Amino acid sequence: MASVTQQMEHSEFTNPNLEVLFSADQIAARVAELGTEISAQYVDKDLVLVGVLKGSSVFHADLMRVIDLPITIDFMAVSSYKDGTKSTGDVEILKDLSNPIRDKHVIVVEDIVDTGLTLTRLLEILGSRGAASIRLASLLDKPEPRIKKELKIDYTGFVIPNKFVVGYGLDAAGRYRNLPFIGVVKDPSKA
Ligand code: 5GP
């Protein structure tokens, strides 16, 4: 078994190659505010909180627990095709919703909106299914690279600069999703 010292040396949470952008406490405080806002706006409405896997899994799990209403949850998984590191807007549904959304009020929960191409396509797909309303919650909004300027984010956690971020569900090649904070990788060659 690894000693405490060995564990500290290999700690992902204190990885010196990561610069903290938002601490776990800052995120929790902001998510609680979003929960209060949503709770006030969806009283007596049949709300389903749709998480887009995998990136929004942590935000989705925290957000649902600060919404003080009788809601349901569902998930989708999509793969957005990239040209280098940028979205092309081609979206394939890898996992569809488990239940119909007809006549329900939907909030799509995303980790981050960058160009906006993935979500625009996803909202088009969901828009044809007869929901009573569809709104969008994104933990992070990176407006600078936005191509789909008309995309409206109804509930935004934080607006961030055009930097590649990880943690709190967001990955770099599958890693870092488990970080309790959101950070920037200082040297990607060492990531
Ligand atoms: P968009 O179609 O808006 O350009 O891309 C959105 C998706 O790209 C997000 O759901 C996320 O998977 C990925 N993405 C965009 N920016 C970042 C970032 O800074 N960090 C990480 N980890 N993923 C990002």
PDB file of C-alpha atoms and ligand atoms in Angstrom:
ATOM      1  CA  MET A   1       0.000   0.000   0.000  1.00  0.00           C
ATOM      2  CA  ALA A   2       1.289   3.486  -0.880  1.00  0.00           C
ATOM      3  CA  SER A   3       2.471   5.601   2.049  1.00  0.00           C
ATOM      4  CA  VAL A   4       0.887   8.994   2.713  1.00  0.00           C
ATOM      5  CA  THR A   5       4.060  10.675   1.385  1.00  0.00           C
ATOM      6  CA  GLN A   6       3.930   8.641  -1.836  1.00  0.00           C
ATOM      7  CA  GLN A   7       0.257   9.488  -2.242  1.00  0.00           C
ATOM      8  CA  MET A   8       1.024  13.208  -1.844  1.00  0.00           C
ATOM      9  CA  GLU A   9       3.824  13.012  -4.425  1.00  0.00           C
ATOM     10  CA  HIS A  10       1.414  11.499  -6.927  1.00  0.00           C
ATOM     11  CA  SER A  11      -1.591  13.629  -6.040  1.00  0.00           C
ATOM     12  CA  GLU A  12      -3.638  14.639  -9.052  1.00  0.00           C
ATOM     13  CA  PHE A  13      -5.357  17.281  -6.910  1.00  0.00           C
ATOM     14  CA  THR A  14      -2.090  19.159  -6.256  1.00  0.00           C
ATOM     15  CA  ASN A  15      -0.595  18.491  -9.697  1.00  0.00           C
ATOM     16  CA  PRO A  16       1.830  21.426 -10.278  1.00  0.00           C
ATOM     17  CA  ASN A  17       1.005  21.394 -13.994  1.00  0.00           C
ATOM     18  CA  LEU A  18      -2.515  22.636 -13.196  1.00  0.00           C
ATOM     19  CA  GLU A  19      -3.500  26.209 -12.429  1.00  0.00           C
ATOM     20  CA  VAL A  20      -6.758  26.494 -10.499  1.00  0.00           C
ATOM     21  CA  LEU A  21      -9.315  28.700 -12.231  1.00  0.00           C
ATOM     22  CA  PHE A  22     -12.310  27.975  -9.962  1.00  0.00           C
ATOM     23  CA  SER A  23     -12.010  26.176  -6.626  1.00  0.00           C
ATOM     24  CA  ALA A  24     -14.469  23.509  -5.475  1.00  0.00           C
ATOM     25  CA  ASP A  25     -15.985  26.055  -3.048  1.00  0.00           C
ATOM     26  CA  GLN A  26     -16.437  28.699  -5.757  1.00  0.00           C
ATOM     27  CA  ILE A  27     -18.112  26.138  -8.023  1.00  0.00           C
ATOM     28  CA  ALA A  28     -20.410  24.894  -5.232  1.00  0.00           C
ATOM     29  CA  ALA A  29     -21.492  28.464  -4.420  1.00  0.00           C
ATOM     30  CA  ARG A  30     -22.294  29.272  -8.051  1.00  0.00           C
ATOM     31  CA  VAL A  31     -24.103  25.963  -8.655  1.00  0.00           C
ATOM     32  CA  ALA A  32     -26.241  26.643  -5.560  1.00  0.00           C
ATOM     33  CA  GLU A  33     -27.222  30.038  -7.013  1.00  0.00           C
ATOM     34  CA  LEU A  34     -28.256  28.386 -10.281  1.00  0.00           C
ATOM     35  CA  GLY A  35     -30.287  25.833  -8.316  1.00  0.00           C
ATOM     36  CA  THR A  36     -32.138  28.587  -6.462  1.00  0.00           C
ATOM     37  CA  GLU A  37     -32.903  30.377  -9.728  1.00  0.00           C
ATOM     38  CA  ILE A  38     -34.158  27.204 -11.439  1.00  0.00           C
ATOM     39  CA  SER A  39     -36.187  26.169  -8.373  1.00  0.00           C
ATOM     40  CA  ALA A  40     -38.016  29.507  -8.438  1.00  0.00           C
ATOM     41  CA  GLN A  41     -38.730  29.326 -12.176  1.00  0.00           C
ATOM     42  CA  TYR A  42     -40.032  25.754 -12.488  1.00  0.00           C
ATOM     43  CA  VAL A  43     -42.565  25.511  -9.665  1.00  0.00           C
ATOM     44  CA  ASP A  44     -45.466  23.231 -10.729  1.00  0.00           C
ATOM     45  CA  LYS A  45     -43.699  22.366 -14.001  1.00  0.00           C
ATOM     46  CA  ASP A  46     -42.716  18.879 -15.125  1.00  0.00           C
ATOM     47  CA  LEU A  47     -38.959  19.467 -15.343  1.00  0.00           C
ATOM     48  CA  VAL A  48     -36.445  16.970 -16.722  1.00  0.00           C
ATOM     49  CA  LEU A  49     -32.758  17.719 -16.338  1.00  0.00           C
ATOM     50  CA  VAL A  50     -30.898  16.226 -19.313  1.00  0.00           C
ATOM     51  CA  GLY A  51     -27.171  15.687 -18.795  1.00  0.00           C
ATOM     52  CA  VAL A  52     -24.943  15.468 -21.851  1.00  0.00           C
ATOM     53  CA  LEU A  53     -22.392  12.746 -21.137  1.00  0.00           C
ATOM     54  CA  LYS A  54     -19.663  12.578 -20.133  1.00  0.00           C
ATOM     55  CA  GLY A  55     -18.473  16.137 -19.513  1.00  0.00           C
ATOM     56  CA  SER A  56     -21.553  17.413 -17.697  1.00  0.00           C
ATOM     57  CA  SER A  57     -21.841  14.422 -15.345  1.00  0.00           C
ATOM     58  CA  VAL A  58     -20.381  16.197 -12.298  1.00  0.00           C
ATOM     59  CA  PHE A  59     -22.248  19.476 -12.874  1.00  0.00           C
ATOM     60  CA  HIS A  60     -25.488  17.569 -13.542  1.00  0.00           C
ATOM     61  CA  ALA A  61     -25.116  15.570 -10.318  1.00  0.00           C
ATOM     62  CA  ASP A  62     -24.480  18.700  -8.250  1.00  0.00           C
ATOM     63  CA  LEU A  63     -27.115  20.833  -9.968  1.00  0.00           C
ATOM     64  CA  MET A  64     -29.936  18.321  -9.480  1.00  0.00           C
ATOM     65  CA  ARG A  65     -29.237  18.286  -5.738  1.00  0.00           C
ATOM     66  CA  VAL A  66     -29.691  22.050  -5.366  1.00  0.00           C
ATOM     67  CA  ILE A  67     -33.008  22.121  -7.246  1.00  0.00           C
ATOM     68  CA  ASP A  68     -35.667  21.923  -4.581  1.00  0.00           C
ATOM     69  CA  LEU A  69     -38.470  20.571  -6.799  1.00  0.00           C
ATOM     70  CA  PRO A  70     -39.769  17.129  -7.827  1.00  0.00           C
ATOM     71  CA  ILE A  71     -37.731  16.776 -11.042  1.00  0.00           C
ATOM     72  CA  THR A  72     -36.659  13.807 -13.174  1.00  0.00           C
ATOM     73  CA  ILE A  73     -33.326  13.275 -14.927  1.00  0.00           C
ATOM     74  CA  ASP A  74     -32.161  11.748 -18.186  1.00  0.00           C
ATOM     75  CA  PHE A  75     -28.963  11.516 -20.200  1.00  0.00           C
ATOM     76  CA  MET A  76     -27.723  11.768 -23.756  1.00  0.00           C
ATOM     77  CA  ALA A  77     -24.315  10.985 -25.149  1.00  0.00           C
ATOM     78  CA  VAL A  78     -23.187  12.588 -28.374  1.00  0.00           C
ATOM     79  CA  SER A  79     -19.951  12.557 -30.245  1.00  0.00           C
ATOM     80  CA  SER A  80     -19.097  15.831 -31.877  1.00  0.00           C
ATOM     81  CA  TYR A  81     -16.712  15.495 -34.759  1.00  0.00           C
ATOM     82  CA  LYS A  82     -13.659  17.646 -34.566  1.00  0.00           C
ATOM     83  CA  ASP A  83     -11.428  19.171 -37.140  1.00  0.00           C
ATOM     84  CA  GLY A  84      -8.218  19.336 -35.098  1.00  0.00           C
ATOM     85  CA  THR A  85      -9.446  20.597 -31.719  1.00  0.00           C
ATOM     86  CA  LYS A  86     -12.512  22.455 -33.036  1.00  0.00           C
ATOM     87  CA  SER A  87     -16.053  21.141 -33.477  1.00  0.00           C
ATOM     88  CA  THR A  88     -17.364  20.722 -36.994  1.00  0.00           C
ATOM     89  CA  GLY A  89     -21.027  20.688 -35.965  1.00  0.00           C
ATOM     90  CA  ASP A  90     -21.563  17.087 -37.079  1.00  0.00           C
ATOM     91  CA  VAL A  91     -23.128  15.326 -34.134  1.00  0.00           C
ATOM     92  CA  GLU A  92     -23.828  11.639 -33.748  1.00  0.00           C
ATOM     93  CA  ILE A  93     -26.156  10.431 -31.003  1.00  0.00           C
ATOM     94  CA  LEU A  94     -24.349   7.660 -29.125  1.00  0.00           C
ATOM     95  CA  LYS A  95     -27.002   7.362 -26.428  1.00  0.00           C
ATOM     96  CA  ASP A  96     -30.457   8.825 -26.739  1.00  0.00           C
ATOM     97  CA  LEU A  97     -32.827   9.831 -23.939  1.00  0.00           C
ATOM     98  CA  SER A  98     -34.467   6.936 -22.086  1.00  0.00           C
ATOM     99  CA  ASN A  99     -37.875   8.648 -21.959  1.00  0.00           C
ATOM    100  CA  PRO A 100     -39.913  10.912 -24.275  1.00  0.00           C
ATOM    101  CA  ILE A 101     -39.830  14.651 -23.541  1.00  0.00           C
ATOM    102  CA  ARG A 102     -43.218  15.482 -25.125  1.00  0.00           C
ATOM    103  CA  ASP A 103     -45.004  18.161 -23.013  1.00  0.00           C
ATOM    104  CA  LYS A 104     -42.138  18.265 -20.522  1.00  0.00           C
ATOM    105  CA  HIS A 105     -39.978  21.229 -19.596  1.00  0.00           C
ATOM    106  CA  VAL A 106     -36.376  20.373 -20.436  1.00  0.00           C
ATOM    107  CA  ILE A 107     -33.112  21.858 -19.242  1.00  0.00           C
ATOM    108  CA  VAL A 108     -30.130  20.554 -21.196  1.00  0.00           C
ATOM    109  CA  VAL A 109     -27.097  20.528 -18.910  1.00  0.00           C
ATOM    110  CA  GLU A 110     -23.711  21.007 -20.580  1.00  0.00           C
ATOM    111  CA  ASP A 111     -20.190  21.346 -19.260  1.00  0.00           C
ATOM    112  CA  ILE A 112     -18.958  24.055 -21.622  1.00  0.00           C
ATOM    113  CA  VAL A 113     -20.080  25.912 -24.731  1.00  0.00           C
ATOM    114  CA  ASP A 114     -17.203  26.765 -27.029  1.00  0.00           C
ATOM    115  CA  THR A 115     -18.070  27.228 -30.739  1.00  0.00           C
ATOM    116  CA  GLY A 116     -21.676  26.299 -29.874  1.00  0.00           C
ATOM    117  CA  LEU A 117     -21.904  23.929 -32.845  1.00  0.00           C
ATOM    118  CA  THR A 118     -22.501  20.758 -30.798  1.00  0.00           C
ATOM    119  CA  LEU A 119     -25.305  22.254 -28.725  1.00  0.00           C
ATOM    120  CA  THR A 120     -26.983  24.001 -31.630  1.00  0.00           C
ATOM    121  CA  ARG A 121     -27.270  20.637 -33.395  1.00  0.00           C
ATOM    122  CA  LEU A 122     -28.382  18.883 -30.214  1.00  0.00           C
ATOM    123  CA  LEU A 123     -31.077  21.500 -29.568  1.00  0.00           C
ATOM    124  CA  GLU A 124     -32.297  21.082 -33.157  1.00  0.00           C
ATOM    125  CA  ILE A 125     -32.641  17.337 -32.573  1.00  0.00           C
ATOM    126  CA  LEU A 126     -34.479  17.772 -29.245  1.00  0.00           C
ATOM    127  CA  GLY A 127     -36.547  20.661 -30.627  1.00  0.00           C
ATOM    128  CA  SER A 128     -38.512  18.315 -32.879  1.00  0.00           C
ATOM    129  CA  ARG A 129     -39.814  16.169 -30.007  1.00  0.00           C
ATOM    130  CA  GLY A 130     -42.692  18.262 -28.694  1.00  0.00           C
ATOM    131  CA  ALA A 131     -41.239  19.471 -25.391  1.00  0.00           C
ATOM    132  CA  ALA A 132     -43.164  22.232 -23.598  1.00  0.00           C
ATOM    133  CA  SER A 133     -39.904  24.217 -23.360  1.00  0.00           C
ATOM    134  CA  ILE A 134     -36.183  23.656 -23.768  1.00  0.00           C
ATOM    135  CA  ARG A 135     -33.577  25.713 -21.983  1.00  0.00           C
ATOM    136  CA  LEU A 136     -29.840  25.395 -21.650  1.00  0.00           C
ATOM    137  CA  ALA A 137     -27.596  25.360 -18.589  1.00  0.00           C
ATOM    138  CA  SER A 138     -23.839  25.388 -19.094  1.00  0.00           C
ATOM    139  CA  LEU A 139     -21.326  25.464 -16.300  1.00  0.00           C
ATOM    140  CA  LEU A 140     -18.836  27.306 -18.486  1.00  0.00           C
ATOM    141  CA  ASP A 141     -19.264  29.736 -21.346  1.00  0.00           C
ATOM    142  CA  LYS A 142     -16.278  30.424 -23.583  1.00  0.00           C
ATOM    143  CA  PRO A 143     -17.745  33.167 -25.821  1.00  0.00           C
ATOM    144  CA  GLU A 144     -14.619  34.087 -27.793  1.00  0.00           C
ATOM    145  CA  PRO A 145     -14.590  31.109 -30.207  1.00  0.00           C
ATOM    146  CA  ARG A 146     -18.408  31.116 -30.550  1.00  0.00           C
ATOM    147  CA  ILE A 147     -19.547  30.540 -34.138  1.00  0.00           C
ATOM    148  CA  LYS A 148     -23.218  30.074 -33.281  1.00  0.00           C
ATOM    149  CA  LYS A 149     -23.690  33.595 -31.880  1.00  0.00           C
ATOM    150  CA  GLU A 150     -27.457  33.125 -31.677  1.00  0.00           C
ATOM    151  CA  LEU A 151     -27.143  30.263 -29.171  1.00  0.00           C
ATOM    152  CA  LYS A 152     -28.662  31.449 -25.889  1.00  0.00           C
ATOM    153  CA  ILE A 153     -27.397  30.003 -22.625  1.00  0.00           C
ATOM    154  CA  ASP A 154     -30.172  30.460 -20.048  1.00  0.00           C
ATOM    155  CA  TYR A 155     -28.137  29.454 -16.980  1.00  0.00           C
ATOM    156  CA  THR A 156     -24.374  30.074 -17.044  1.00  0.00           C
ATOM    157  CA  GLY A 157     -21.990  29.148 -14.249  1.00  0.00           C
ATOM    158  CA  PHE A 158     -18.923  31.138 -15.292  1.00  0.00           C
ATOM    159  CA  VAL A 159     -17.761  32.998 -18.381  1.00  0.00           C
ATOM    160  CA  ILE A 160     -14.145  32.054 -19.095  1.00  0.00           C
ATOM    161  CA  PRO A 161     -11.343  33.190 -21.411  1.00  0.00           C
ATOM    162  CA  ASN A 162     -10.377  31.181 -24.489  1.00  0.00           C
ATOM    163  CA  LYS A 163      -8.252  28.623 -22.617  1.00  0.00           C
ATOM    164  CA  PHE A 164      -8.494  24.841 -22.519  1.00  0.00           C
ATOM    165  CA  VAL A 165      -9.828  23.864 -19.100  1.00  0.00           C
ATOM    166  CA  VAL A 166     -10.095  20.541 -17.263  1.00  0.00           C
ATOM    167  CA  GLY A 167     -11.645  19.157 -14.089  1.00  0.00           C
ATOM    168  CA  TYR A 168     -15.139  18.944 -12.583  1.00  0.00           C
ATOM    169  CA  GLY A 169     -16.143  16.604 -15.425  1.00  0.00           C
ATOM    170  CA  LEU A 170     -14.029  18.134 -18.191  1.00  0.00           C
ATOM    171  CA  ASP A 171     -11.214  16.039 -19.618  1.00  0.00           C
ATOM    172  CA  ALA A 172      -8.037  16.168 -21.640  1.00  0.00           C
ATOM    173  CA  ALA A 173      -7.753  12.836 -23.493  1.00  0.00           C
ATOM    174  CA  GLY A 174     -10.001  11.202 -20.889  1.00  0.00           C
ATOM    175  CA  ARG A 175      -8.039  12.420 -17.849  1.00  0.00           C
ATOM    176  CA  TYR A 176      -8.775  14.984 -15.124  1.00  0.00           C
ATOM    177  CA  ARG A 177     -12.565  14.566 -15.014  1.00  0.00           C
ATOM    178  CA  ASN A 178     -12.337  13.666 -11.316  1.00  0.00           C
ATOM    179  CA  LEU A 179     -10.661  16.917 -10.222  1.00  0.00           C
ATOM    180  CA  PRO A 180     -12.920  18.744  -7.736  1.00  0.00           C
ATOM    181  CA  PHE A 181     -11.858  22.126  -9.191  1.00  0.00           C
ATOM    182  CA  ILE A 182     -11.589  23.608 -12.690  1.00  0.00           C
ATOM    183  CA  GLY A 183      -8.064  24.226 -13.854  1.00  0.00           C
ATOM    184  CA  VAL A 184      -5.940  25.109 -16.847  1.00  0.00           C
ATOM    185  CA  VAL A 185      -3.179  22.732 -17.942  1.00  0.00           C
ATOM    186  CA  LYS A 186      -0.024  24.887 -17.897  1.00  0.00           C
ATOM    187  CA  ASP A 187       2.125  22.680 -20.112  1.00  0.00           C
ATOM    188  CA  PRO A 188       0.026  20.384 -22.337  1.00  0.00           C
ATOM    189  CA  SER A 189       3.133  18.419 -23.357  1.00  0.00           C
ATOM    190  CA  LYS A 190       3.382  17.227 -19.729  1.00  0.00           C
ATOM    191  CA  ALA A 191      -0.351  16.507 -19.380  1.00  0.00           C
TER     192      ALA A 191
HETATM  193  P1  5GP B   1     -18.473  23.244 -29.146  1.00  0.00           P
HETATM  194  O1  5GP B   1     -19.281  22.454 -30.144  1.00  0.00           O
HETATM  195  O2  5GP B   1     -19.270  24.251 -28.370  1.00  0.00           O
HETATM  196  O3  5GP B   1     -17.257  23.874 -29.800  1.00  0.00           O
HETATM  197  O4  5GP B   1     -17.806  22.173 -28.197  1.00  0.00           O
HETATM  198  C1  5GP B   1     -18.316  21.832 -26.984  1.00  0.00           C
HETATM  199  C2  5GP B   1     -17.577  20.607 -26.476  1.00  0.00           C
HETATM  200  O5  5GP B   1     -16.153  20.709 -26.729  1.00  0.00           O
HETATM  201  C3  5GP B   1     -17.728  20.506 -24.966  1.00  0.00           C
HETATM  202  O6  5GP B   1     -18.872  19.779 -24.599  1.00  0.00           O
HETATM  203  C4  5GP B   1     -16.421  19.834 -24.575  1.00  0.00           C
HETATM  204  O7  5GP B   1     -16.546  18.436 -24.701  1.00  0.00           O
HETATM  205  C5  5GP B   1     -15.398  20.314 -25.614  1.00  0.00           C
HETATM  206  N1  5GP B   1     -14.634  21.481 -25.122  1.00  0.00           N
HETATM  207  C6  5GP B   1     -14.687  22.753 -25.574  1.00  0.00           C
HETATM  208  N2  5GP B   1     -13.851  23.550 -24.886  1.00  0.00           N
HETATM  209  C7  5GP B   1     -13.240  22.746 -23.957  1.00  0.00           C
HETATM  210  C8  5GP B   1     -12.276  22.993 -22.916  1.00  0.00           C
HETATM  211  O8  5GP B   1     -11.768  24.104 -22.668  1.00  0.00           O
HETATM  212  N3  5GP B   1     -11.914  21.916 -22.169  1.00  0.00           N
HETATM  213  C9  5GP B   1     -12.421  20.667 -22.373  1.00  0.00           C
HETATM  214  N4  5GP B   1     -11.993  19.702 -21.559  1.00  0.00           N
HETATM  215  N5  5GP B   1     -13.338  20.399 -23.332  1.00  0.00           N
HETATM  216  C10 5GP B   1     -13.744  21.444 -24.115  1.00  0.00           C
END
